[in-house]
XYZ file of C-alpha atoms in Angstrom:
571
model
C -15.588 8.408 -7.193
C -14.501 7.060 -3.313
C -11.477 9.286 -2.327
C -8.424 7.486 -0.718
C -8.460 7.210 2.580
C -5.060 8.358 3.124
C -4.208 10.807 0.530
C -2.556 14.238 2.460
C 0.579 11.343 2.702
C 1.165 12.427 -1.079
C 2.362 15.400 -1.510
C -0.525 17.226 -4.408
C 2.918 18.370 -7.451
C 3.259 14.473 -7.677
C 7.179 15.233 -5.566
C 7.366 11.849 -3.524
C 7.319 13.200 0.187
C 10.234 11.848 3.104
C 9.088 9.500 4.817
C 9.863 11.954 8.734
C 6.578 13.833 6.010
C 4.890 11.141 5.812
C 4.515 10.708 8.846
C 3.928 13.735 9.682
C 1.038 14.133 8.138
C -0.263 10.683 9.438
C -0.425 11.921 12.807
C -1.742 14.687 11.470
C -5.044 12.502 10.586
C -4.590 11.474 13.715
C -4.392 14.001 15.909
C -6.820 14.609 18.431
C -6.282 10.928 19.252
C -2.022 12.240 19.575
C -3.062 15.259 21.862
C -4.934 13.274 23.689
C -2.511 10.337 24.809
C 0.751 13.744 25.006
C -2.238 14.278 27.399
C -1.801 10.939 28.766
C 2.262 10.788 29.114
C 1.894 14.165 30.722
C -0.608 13.646 33.138
C 2.070 10.240 33.742
C 4.905 11.579 34.633
C 3.780 14.884 36.735
C 2.423 12.046 38.710
C 6.155 9.537 39.043
C 7.369 12.282 40.568
C 5.606 11.531 43.329
C 8.171 8.750 43.806
C 11.213 10.807 43.848
C 9.371 13.670 45.662
C 7.546 11.753 48.534
C 11.170 10.133 48.763
C 12.677 13.488 48.970
C 10.492 14.027 51.972
C 10.657 10.603 53.989
C 14.150 11.243 53.235
C 13.700 14.700 55.052
C 11.736 13.348 58.014
C 13.510 10.595 59.054
C 17.170 12.752 59.678
C 14.041 15.937 62.267
C 11.400 14.173 63.310
C 10.590 10.473 64.143
C 6.886 10.342 63.326
C 5.179 7.266 62.105
C 2.048 10.651 61.208
C 3.946 12.195 57.651
C 4.955 8.750 56.762
C 1.679 7.308 56.229
C 1.052 10.061 54.399
C 3.612 10.472 52.494
C 2.795 6.184 51.893
C -1.213 6.873 50.593
C 0.027 9.925 48.458
C 2.689 7.521 46.702
C 0.078 5.124 46.286
C -2.005 6.823 44.947
C 0.175 8.868 42.136
C 0.818 5.566 40.813
C -2.381 4.044 40.998
C -4.051 7.943 38.677
C -1.001 6.774 36.830
C -1.627 3.336 35.840
C -4.632 4.408 34.868
C -4.042 6.846 32.562
C -1.408 4.592 31.189
C -4.504 1.960 30.721
C -6.565 5.053 28.889
C -3.661 5.738 26.431
C -3.242 1.987 26.065
C -6.596 2.374 24.516
C -6.744 4.826 22.482
C -3.823 3.684 20.881
C -5.413 0.110 19.701
C -8.321 3.011 18.500
C -5.059 4.432 16.320
C -3.372 0.980 15.176
C -7.300 -0.303 14.254
C -8.279 3.352 12.681
C -4.730 2.974 10.559
C -5.219 -0.380 8.942
C -8.856 0.471 8.067
C -7.135 3.996 6.723
C -5.027 1.987 4.765
C -6.727 -0.445 3.462
C -9.839 1.555 2.358
C -6.769 3.360 0.605
C -5.596 0.869 -1.011
C -8.721 -0.463 -1.723
C -9.853 3.166 -4.038
C -5.480 3.598 -5.489
C -5.857 -0.121 -7.174
C -8.665 -0.132 -9.260
C -8.210 3.512 -10.785
C -3.936 2.974 -10.869
C -2.720 2.509 -14.689
C -1.927 -0.928 -15.775
C 1.685 -0.157 -16.863
C 2.616 0.505 -12.853
C 1.178 -3.153 -12.339
C 2.081 -4.313 -14.559
C 3.218 -8.493 -14.942
C 4.926 -9.272 -11.203
C 4.865 -5.831 -9.921
C 1.484 -5.926 -8.575
C 1.860 -8.739 -6.358
C 4.727 -7.347 -5.043
C 3.452 -3.931 -4.533
C 1.219 -5.356 -2.619
C 2.941 -7.013 -0.800
C 3.806 -3.341 0.844
C 0.531 -3.853 2.309
C 1.575 -6.288 5.225
C 3.972 -3.043 6.720
C 0.595 -1.007 7.587
C 1.220 -4.189 10.440
C 4.573 -3.526 10.780
C 3.781 1.152 10.774
C 0.893 -0.194 13.457
C 3.196 -1.466 15.973
C 5.909 0.917 15.729
C 4.064 3.723 16.884
C 2.025 2.482 19.433
C 5.412 1.785 20.727
C 6.816 5.266 20.149
C 3.723 7.027 21.352
C 3.521 5.610 24.815
C 6.782 3.718 25.868
C 9.687 6.220 23.771
C 6.898 9.546 23.996
C 6.891 8.238 27.803
C 10.260 8.784 28.359
C 11.145 11.533 26.722
C 8.272 13.607 29.014
C 8.855 12.507 31.934
C 12.392 12.956 31.353
C 11.908 16.334 30.443
C 8.725 16.734 33.527
C 11.784 14.981 36.220
C 14.716 17.575 34.569
C 12.385 20.393 35.480
C 12.215 19.254 39.513
C 15.898 19.386 39.471
C 16.336 23.071 37.857
C 14.295 23.930 41.013
C 16.267 22.018 43.220
C 19.618 24.521 42.332
C 20.988 26.507 39.635
C 24.027 24.201 38.797
C 21.189 21.135 38.599
C 19.746 23.404 35.565
C 23.297 23.688 33.939
C 23.489 20.173 34.374
C 20.360 19.417 33.106
C 21.006 21.890 30.085
C 24.487 19.574 29.182
C 22.772 16.616 29.211
C 19.675 17.082 26.817
C 21.913 18.288 24.660
C 24.512 14.809 24.572
C 21.223 13.387 25.015
C 20.517 15.395 21.076
C 23.444 14.629 19.961
C 23.815 10.981 20.754
C 19.578 10.964 19.038
C 19.792 12.883 16.331
C 23.677 13.725 15.327
C 24.878 10.278 15.848
C 21.458 8.691 13.992
C 20.904 11.073 10.568
C 21.823 8.322 8.907
C 19.566 6.131 10.726
C 16.785 6.728 8.774
C 18.639 6.355 4.872
C 20.534 2.910 6.062
C 17.003 1.371 7.397
C 15.081 2.065 4.004
C 17.869 0.514 2.386
C 17.441 -2.972 4.611
C 14.041 -2.955 3.677
C 14.236 -2.753 -0.153
C 16.670 -5.127 0.096
C 14.454 -8.033 1.990
C 11.247 -6.767 -0.018
C 14.077 -8.162 -3.491
C 14.857 -11.442 -1.764
C 11.518 -11.392 -0.893
C 10.362 -9.943 -4.981
C 12.807 -12.460 -6.460
C 11.362 -15.913 -4.019
C 7.802 -14.248 -5.664
C 9.249 -15.214 -9.246
C 10.666 -18.787 -8.258
C 7.403 -19.674 -7.330
C 5.225 -18.413 -9.064
C 7.882 -19.995 -12.118
C 7.305 -23.183 -10.280
C 7.630 -25.272 -13.561
C 9.779 -23.002 -15.629
C 13.066 -23.560 -12.228
C 12.012 -28.222 -12.394
C 14.580 -28.463 -14.900
C 18.328 -29.792 -13.683
C 20.263 -27.572 -12.862
C 18.177 -24.492 -12.235
C 18.327 -24.836 -8.426
C 21.302 -23.916 -8.775
C 20.648 -20.402 -10.145
C 17.958 -20.278 -7.754
C 20.191 -19.913 -4.711
C 22.626 -18.640 -6.076
C 20.712 -15.425 -6.846
C 18.485 -16.137 -3.060
C 21.904 -16.119 -1.371
C 23.407 -12.735 -3.675
C 19.990 -11.254 -2.941
C 21.200 -12.634 1.253
C 24.462 -11.027 1.102
C 22.495 -8.046 -0.363
C 20.427 -7.788 2.227
C 23.226 -8.289 5.495
C 25.420 -5.436 4.244
C 22.733 -3.289 4.208
C 22.079 -4.376 7.356
C 25.001 -4.226 9.161
C 25.299 -0.844 8.058
C 22.095 0.503 9.460
C 23.445 -1.152 12.972
C 26.010 -0.071 13.320
C 24.387 3.385 13.115
C 22.112 1.770 16.209
C 24.430 -0.222 17.798
C 27.201 3.373 18.689
C 23.840 4.951 19.465
C 23.065 2.453 22.035
C 26.605 1.589 23.872
C 26.319 6.367 23.491
C 23.642 6.185 25.767
C 25.429 3.556 28.253
C 27.937 5.236 28.387
C 26.088 9.231 29.112
C 24.097 6.284 32.252
C 27.433 6.354 34.108
C 28.324 9.885 33.638
C 25.743 11.679 34.563
C 24.478 9.210 37.453
C 28.700 9.261 39.013
C 28.320 13.343 37.748
C 25.158 13.875 39.112
C 26.792 12.061 42.777
C 29.313 14.085 43.523
C 28.220 17.848 42.473
C 24.551 16.889 44.476
C 27.524 15.590 46.720
C 29.938 18.539 47.050
C 26.494 20.569 47.251
C 25.352 19.030 49.986
C 28.862 19.498 51.566
C 28.406 23.295 51.599
C 24.824 23.058 52.392
C 23.056 24.011 49.123
C 21.333 21.188 49.110
C 19.810 19.015 50.729
C 19.972 15.113 51.840
C 16.594 14.506 50.328
C 16.990 16.320 47.128
C 20.416 14.305 46.319
C 18.361 11.564 46.942
C 14.835 12.359 44.662
C 17.240 13.714 41.976
C 20.083 10.972 41.679
C 16.613 8.263 40.851
C 15.382 11.689 38.795
C 18.328 11.135 36.757
C 18.932 7.236 37.107
C 15.331 7.265 35.847
C 16.098 9.919 32.940
C 19.146 7.679 31.503
C 17.931 4.649 32.047
C 15.787 5.232 30.220
C 17.751 6.629 28.052
C 20.023 3.202 27.592
C 16.321 1.289 26.470
C 16.050 3.913 23.872
C 17.789 1.653 22.124
C 15.063 -0.223 21.224
C 12.978 2.874 20.664
C 14.889 4.602 18.289
C 15.203 0.945 16.517
C 11.682 1.569 15.979
C 11.228 4.456 14.709
C 13.848 3.480 12.130
C 11.301 0.504 11.419
C 8.770 2.889 11.258
C 10.817 5.552 8.732
C 10.667 1.833 6.062
C 7.387 0.624 6.654
C 5.913 4.660 6.647
C 7.894 4.545 3.216
C 7.085 1.573 1.723
C 3.656 1.399 2.535
C 4.333 5.653 0.921
C 4.887 3.112 -2.756
C 1.739 1.986 -2.379
C 0.711 5.604 -2.078
C 2.252 7.163 -4.844
C 0.981 4.241 -7.273
C 0.199 6.156 -10.167
C -3.408 7.058 -10.817
C -5.122 7.649 -14.095
C -7.307 10.421 -15.190
C -10.138 11.236 -13.803
C -10.962 14.403 -16.417
C -13.237 14.367 -19.500
C -17.200 14.369 -19.326
C -18.969 12.450 -17.693
C -22.294 10.249 -18.184
C -24.676 9.224 -15.949
C -26.524 7.716 -18.882
C -26.001 5.506 -20.940
C -27.517 6.400 -24.454
C -29.455 3.613 -25.895
C -28.591 1.205 -28.325
C -25.470 0.452 -29.527
C -22.466 2.533 -30.400
C -20.945 3.412 -33.682
C -17.120 3.508 -33.791
C -14.687 5.658 -35.897
C -11.701 5.046 -36.168
C -9.479 7.446 -38.691
C -5.103 7.853 -39.272
C -5.125 6.140 -35.878
C -1.316 5.469 -34.340
C -0.064 5.425 -30.925
C 3.273 5.056 -29.155
C 4.846 3.296 -26.585
C 8.090 4.254 -24.412
C 9.306 5.263 -27.978
C 8.973 1.669 -29.253
C 7.863 3.001 -31.724
C 4.314 2.686 -33.593
C 3.126 -1.067 -33.593
C 0.657 -0.403 -35.976
C 0.350 2.240 -38.902
C -2.721 4.350 -38.884
C -5.814 2.675 -38.677
C -8.703 3.227 -40.241
C -11.606 1.548 -39.282
C -15.741 2.602 -39.403
C -18.023 -0.224 -37.718
C -22.041 0.541 -37.520
C -24.297 0.642 -34.564
C -24.613 -2.831 -34.178
C -22.202 -4.609 -36.751
C -19.893 -7.310 -35.650
C -16.282 -6.266 -37.505
C -12.438 -8.439 -37.347
C -9.078 -7.515 -37.151
C -6.406 -10.082 -38.540
C -3.343 -10.004 -36.993
C -0.038 -12.522 -35.695
C 1.442 -12.145 -32.621
C 3.064 -8.566 -31.652
C 1.459 -6.176 -34.997
C -0.810 -3.639 -32.219
C -3.759 -5.548 -31.637
C -3.598 -5.951 -27.753
C -2.149 -1.800 -28.170
C -6.191 -1.460 -30.112
C -8.134 -2.643 -27.018
C -6.306 -0.354 -25.093
C -6.881 2.488 -27.037
C -11.126 1.784 -27.075
C -10.458 1.601 -24.051
C -8.497 3.899 -22.469
C -5.694 3.349 -21.349
C -3.484 5.017 -23.846
C -4.409 8.167 -25.811
C -3.566 8.311 -29.465
C -0.755 9.537 -30.730
C -2.639 10.416 -33.343
C -5.553 10.715 -35.760
C -9.121 9.642 -33.384
C -10.721 7.594 -31.528
C -14.563 8.086 -31.605
C -17.899 7.124 -29.351
C -20.853 7.984 -31.389
C -19.135 11.472 -32.284
C -17.507 11.878 -28.580
C -13.348 11.669 -28.733
C -12.699 8.983 -26.791
C -10.223 11.816 -24.896
C -12.716 13.603 -24.177
C -15.097 11.142 -22.552
C -14.226 10.401 -19.078
C -12.863 6.757 -18.202
C -15.730 6.212 -15.270
C -17.806 7.173 -19.380
C -15.806 5.170 -21.592
C -15.072 2.563 -19.571
C -19.790 1.580 -19.179
C -20.265 1.683 -22.879
C -17.121 -0.390 -23.961
C -15.941 -2.954 -22.354
C -12.667 -5.015 -23.134
C -12.420 -8.263 -22.368
C -8.938 -9.544 -22.788
C -6.976 -12.260 -20.940
C -9.457 -14.161 -18.843
C -9.238 -14.027 -14.810
C -11.257 -14.809 -11.850
C -11.475 -13.215 -8.120
C -11.630 -15.178 -5.807
C -15.506 -15.656 -5.114
C -18.447 -17.844 -6.263
C -20.160 -18.107 -9.985
C -22.587 -14.706 -9.622
C -19.833 -13.021 -7.781
C -17.381 -13.045 -10.613
C -20.518 -11.712 -13.548
C -21.774 -9.507 -11.281
C -19.052 -7.601 -9.996
C -20.362 -6.228 -7.561
C -21.789 -3.538 -9.944
C -25.412 -1.703 -8.442
C -26.706 -2.262 -11.228
C -26.220 -5.540 -12.590
C -28.444 -8.009 -11.182
C -28.684 -11.902 -10.972
C -31.363 -11.846 -13.899
C -28.999 -10.215 -16.188
C -26.711 -12.085 -14.670
C -28.429 -15.199 -15.514
C -29.173 -13.900 -18.960
C -25.233 -13.007 -20.011
C -24.717 -16.705 -18.919
C -27.179 -17.844 -21.369
C -25.391 -16.176 -23.724
C -22.577 -17.254 -24.042
C -24.596 -21.150 -23.023
C -23.577 -21.447 -20.162
C -25.480 -21.828 -18.203
C -27.191 -24.037 -18.499
C -23.678 -26.100 -18.143
C -23.398 -24.051 -14.769
C -27.135 -24.997 -13.739
C -26.225 -28.285 -13.539
C -23.063 -28.505 -10.849
C -24.702 -28.709 -7.781
C -23.986 -25.653 -6.226
C -24.874 -23.812 -9.210
C -24.681 -20.147 -9.124
C -22.400 -20.269 -5.655
C -19.571 -22.722 -7.427
C -16.026 -20.380 -6.239
C -13.681 -20.276 -8.454
C -10.614 -17.902 -8.567
C -7.738 -17.979 -5.921
C -6.595 -22.262 -5.559
C -9.993 -23.609 -6.328
C -10.206 -23.303 -9.927
C -12.630 -26.159 -11.053
C -13.250 -23.867 -14.984
C -12.166 -25.083 -18.020
C -9.863 -22.266 -20.064
C -12.820 -22.128 -22.152
C -15.542 -22.061 -19.508
C -13.166 -19.393 -18.732
C -13.537 -17.366 -21.045
C -17.050 -17.732 -21.802
C -16.870 -16.767 -17.649
C -15.006 -13.770 -18.356
C -17.539 -12.361 -21.753
C -20.471 -12.866 -19.454
C -18.824 -10.648 -17.079
C -18.294 -7.831 -19.887
C -21.726 -8.118 -21.490
C -23.956 -8.106 -18.453
C -22.565 -4.548 -17.805
C -24.170 -4.487 -20.791
C -22.209 -2.597 -23.479
C -22.727 -0.437 -26.398
C -19.297 -1.842 -27.197
C -18.532 -5.258 -26.769
C -13.916 -5.511 -28.001
C -12.980 -9.279 -27.645
C -8.801 -9.024 -27.617
C -8.260 -13.188 -28.792
C -9.939 -14.450 -26.464
C -11.900 -16.849 -28.683
C -9.305 -17.605 -30.334
C -8.579 -20.713 -27.128
C -12.670 -21.965 -27.987
C -13.089 -24.725 -30.497
C -14.314 -23.427 -33.856
C -18.388 -25.290 -33.802
C -18.109 -22.704 -30.236
C -17.266 -19.881 -31.881
C -19.898 -19.942 -34.603
C -22.714 -20.799 -32.018
C -20.976 -17.879 -29.652
C -20.598 -15.104 -32.536
C -24.836 -16.422 -33.278
C -25.640 -15.162 -30.629
C -23.543 -12.188 -29.083
C -25.982 -10.385 -31.990
C -27.312 -8.488 -29.527
C -28.289 -4.305 -28.325
C -23.991 -3.895 -29.086
C -21.159 -3.438 -31.433
C -18.708 -6.269 -31.631
C -15.358 -6.243 -31.876
C -13.234 -9.031 -31.931
C -9.338 -9.268 -31.880
C -7.299 -12.271 -33.423
C -4.506 -14.131 -34.438
C -6.494 -17.332 -35.574
C -7.309 -16.785 -39.748
C -10.561 -19.044 -38.899
C -12.437 -16.495 -36.144
C -11.486 -13.321 -38.436
C -13.509 -16.011 -41.544
C -16.337 -15.359 -39.551
C -17.160 -11.562 -40.304
C -18.046 -10.416 -42.697
C -15.721 -7.140 -42.018
C -12.120 -7.257 -40.951
C -8.893 -4.854 -41.243
C -5.826 -6.477 -41.682
C -2.702 -6.242 -39.021
C 0.142 -6.493 -39.923
C 2.933 -4.835 -36.982
C 3.553 -0.850 -39.108
C 3.067 -1.912 -42.713
C 0.082 -0.581 -43.660
C -3.285 -1.415 -42.456
C -6.769 -2.621 -45.230
C -10.204 -3.991 -45.208
C -11.413 -6.737 -46.465
C -11.229 -10.167 -47.369
C -7.741 -12.230 -45.830
C -5.856 -13.456 -49.004
C -4.351 -16.921 -48.742
C -0.688 -14.858 -48.506
C -1.653 -13.217 -45.431
C -2.894 -16.024 -43.963
C 0.405 -17.828 -44.467
C 2.918 -15.238 -43.681
């Protein structure tokens, strides 16, 4: 099994981590690059001090001497300092770009490893595609993380270095630094303490709107009915209003921070001018130091006023990481159990002993069921819709565990086997679907043990090989997605071929044959007689009548063995 690349973003004990905690863990995955970015930012902050220091020296030089040489030296120093800072910014951007690419690959690998092993209940219905939409937030994480690591971090570190410079000028300026830092902290952390929460609420409201629009697109025929467009509009409008309310709540916090930062800029610049002027009048500060201090403070507070953009980026990052976290937290199927690297030869024996199943407190879909199928035999389970056939298929495939009784394959209880081993030996065909790829891709399914020869053999067994061979592109015909050149029956047969290509020892077919006509079913059953045990679940008496061994499911009514009675067929 491939280890998820973003596993550290999930709590080991299964609890949900906060978005800031996930951000910290995400950065920890790339700590070497993050430290490189921090080092570059510190160096850039030191080099950019060349301007205020040079201005201080220039003012003092002009005030006490008229020599040209010091001015030339200061000009060269400023040039070299800013050139060095520019080079470091370029290198820093390169590191951030690599980090962004690595983040995208990590997220793609993580989701590709989690989705196949996620529980079916977590992906049921439209929930699966809706959840995968969260992957688009990875792009927003990339963008905001890059902005914060380059711009916001540079602003913070340059401010710290600049304030450290002021502290060396005079003790009063050190106190000014402390007050200024406290005011900045109050604006960022005090006023904005609810910012992450409101940003997440805004993001949730946005995705609720998107989910509804996806529902409309997926059920386009349903909403063709006269008058339904008004319902679609009203619900979309309600969700849009909910989003606007959440956005306004969040923006109020952001607007307060922006307004206070502008006010702080005015107070800080004016306050330093008055304080510095008084110190110059007392001879405790030179004119050059005052000019340099003004440049430093103005740069710091100007950076703070632009910090509103970075604060919004941070809030967007929190919301995006929260959405990506829903993918990381997808419930996974069990990984415990006996693992067999190679399957035993020959078909499997299946024994069900007084098996019952309870689903989410809804009661048992069928009464205690007992069934024994000998290796290589074929049997049918007949039941009306809702009688529990699909629940039985889920039991055999390890999706659920029986509430009582035992499901035994070749003498081993299925719950003792790992799902990987169980599903290699037991294949379930249900709701035939094709993914975007060729016919061959859909049969092979990337399994290394499934060769082209095995795929051709499987297509021949289901009677589809001659039809596929007659097509211009043959096995390379594109199917799935927007391309669907196959009929319903051809899709069902292709899904059967996919299962047969894996050489299962027990093949469970859940209502797939119900979509096929009688002659096709008869031919298929003859072709399926082979090296596997066959269990067909059906709601059609004509399909069940093709089997000598069959079981009748009537919901919670007792299960009986034998032929179907006329009363049972009529019901």
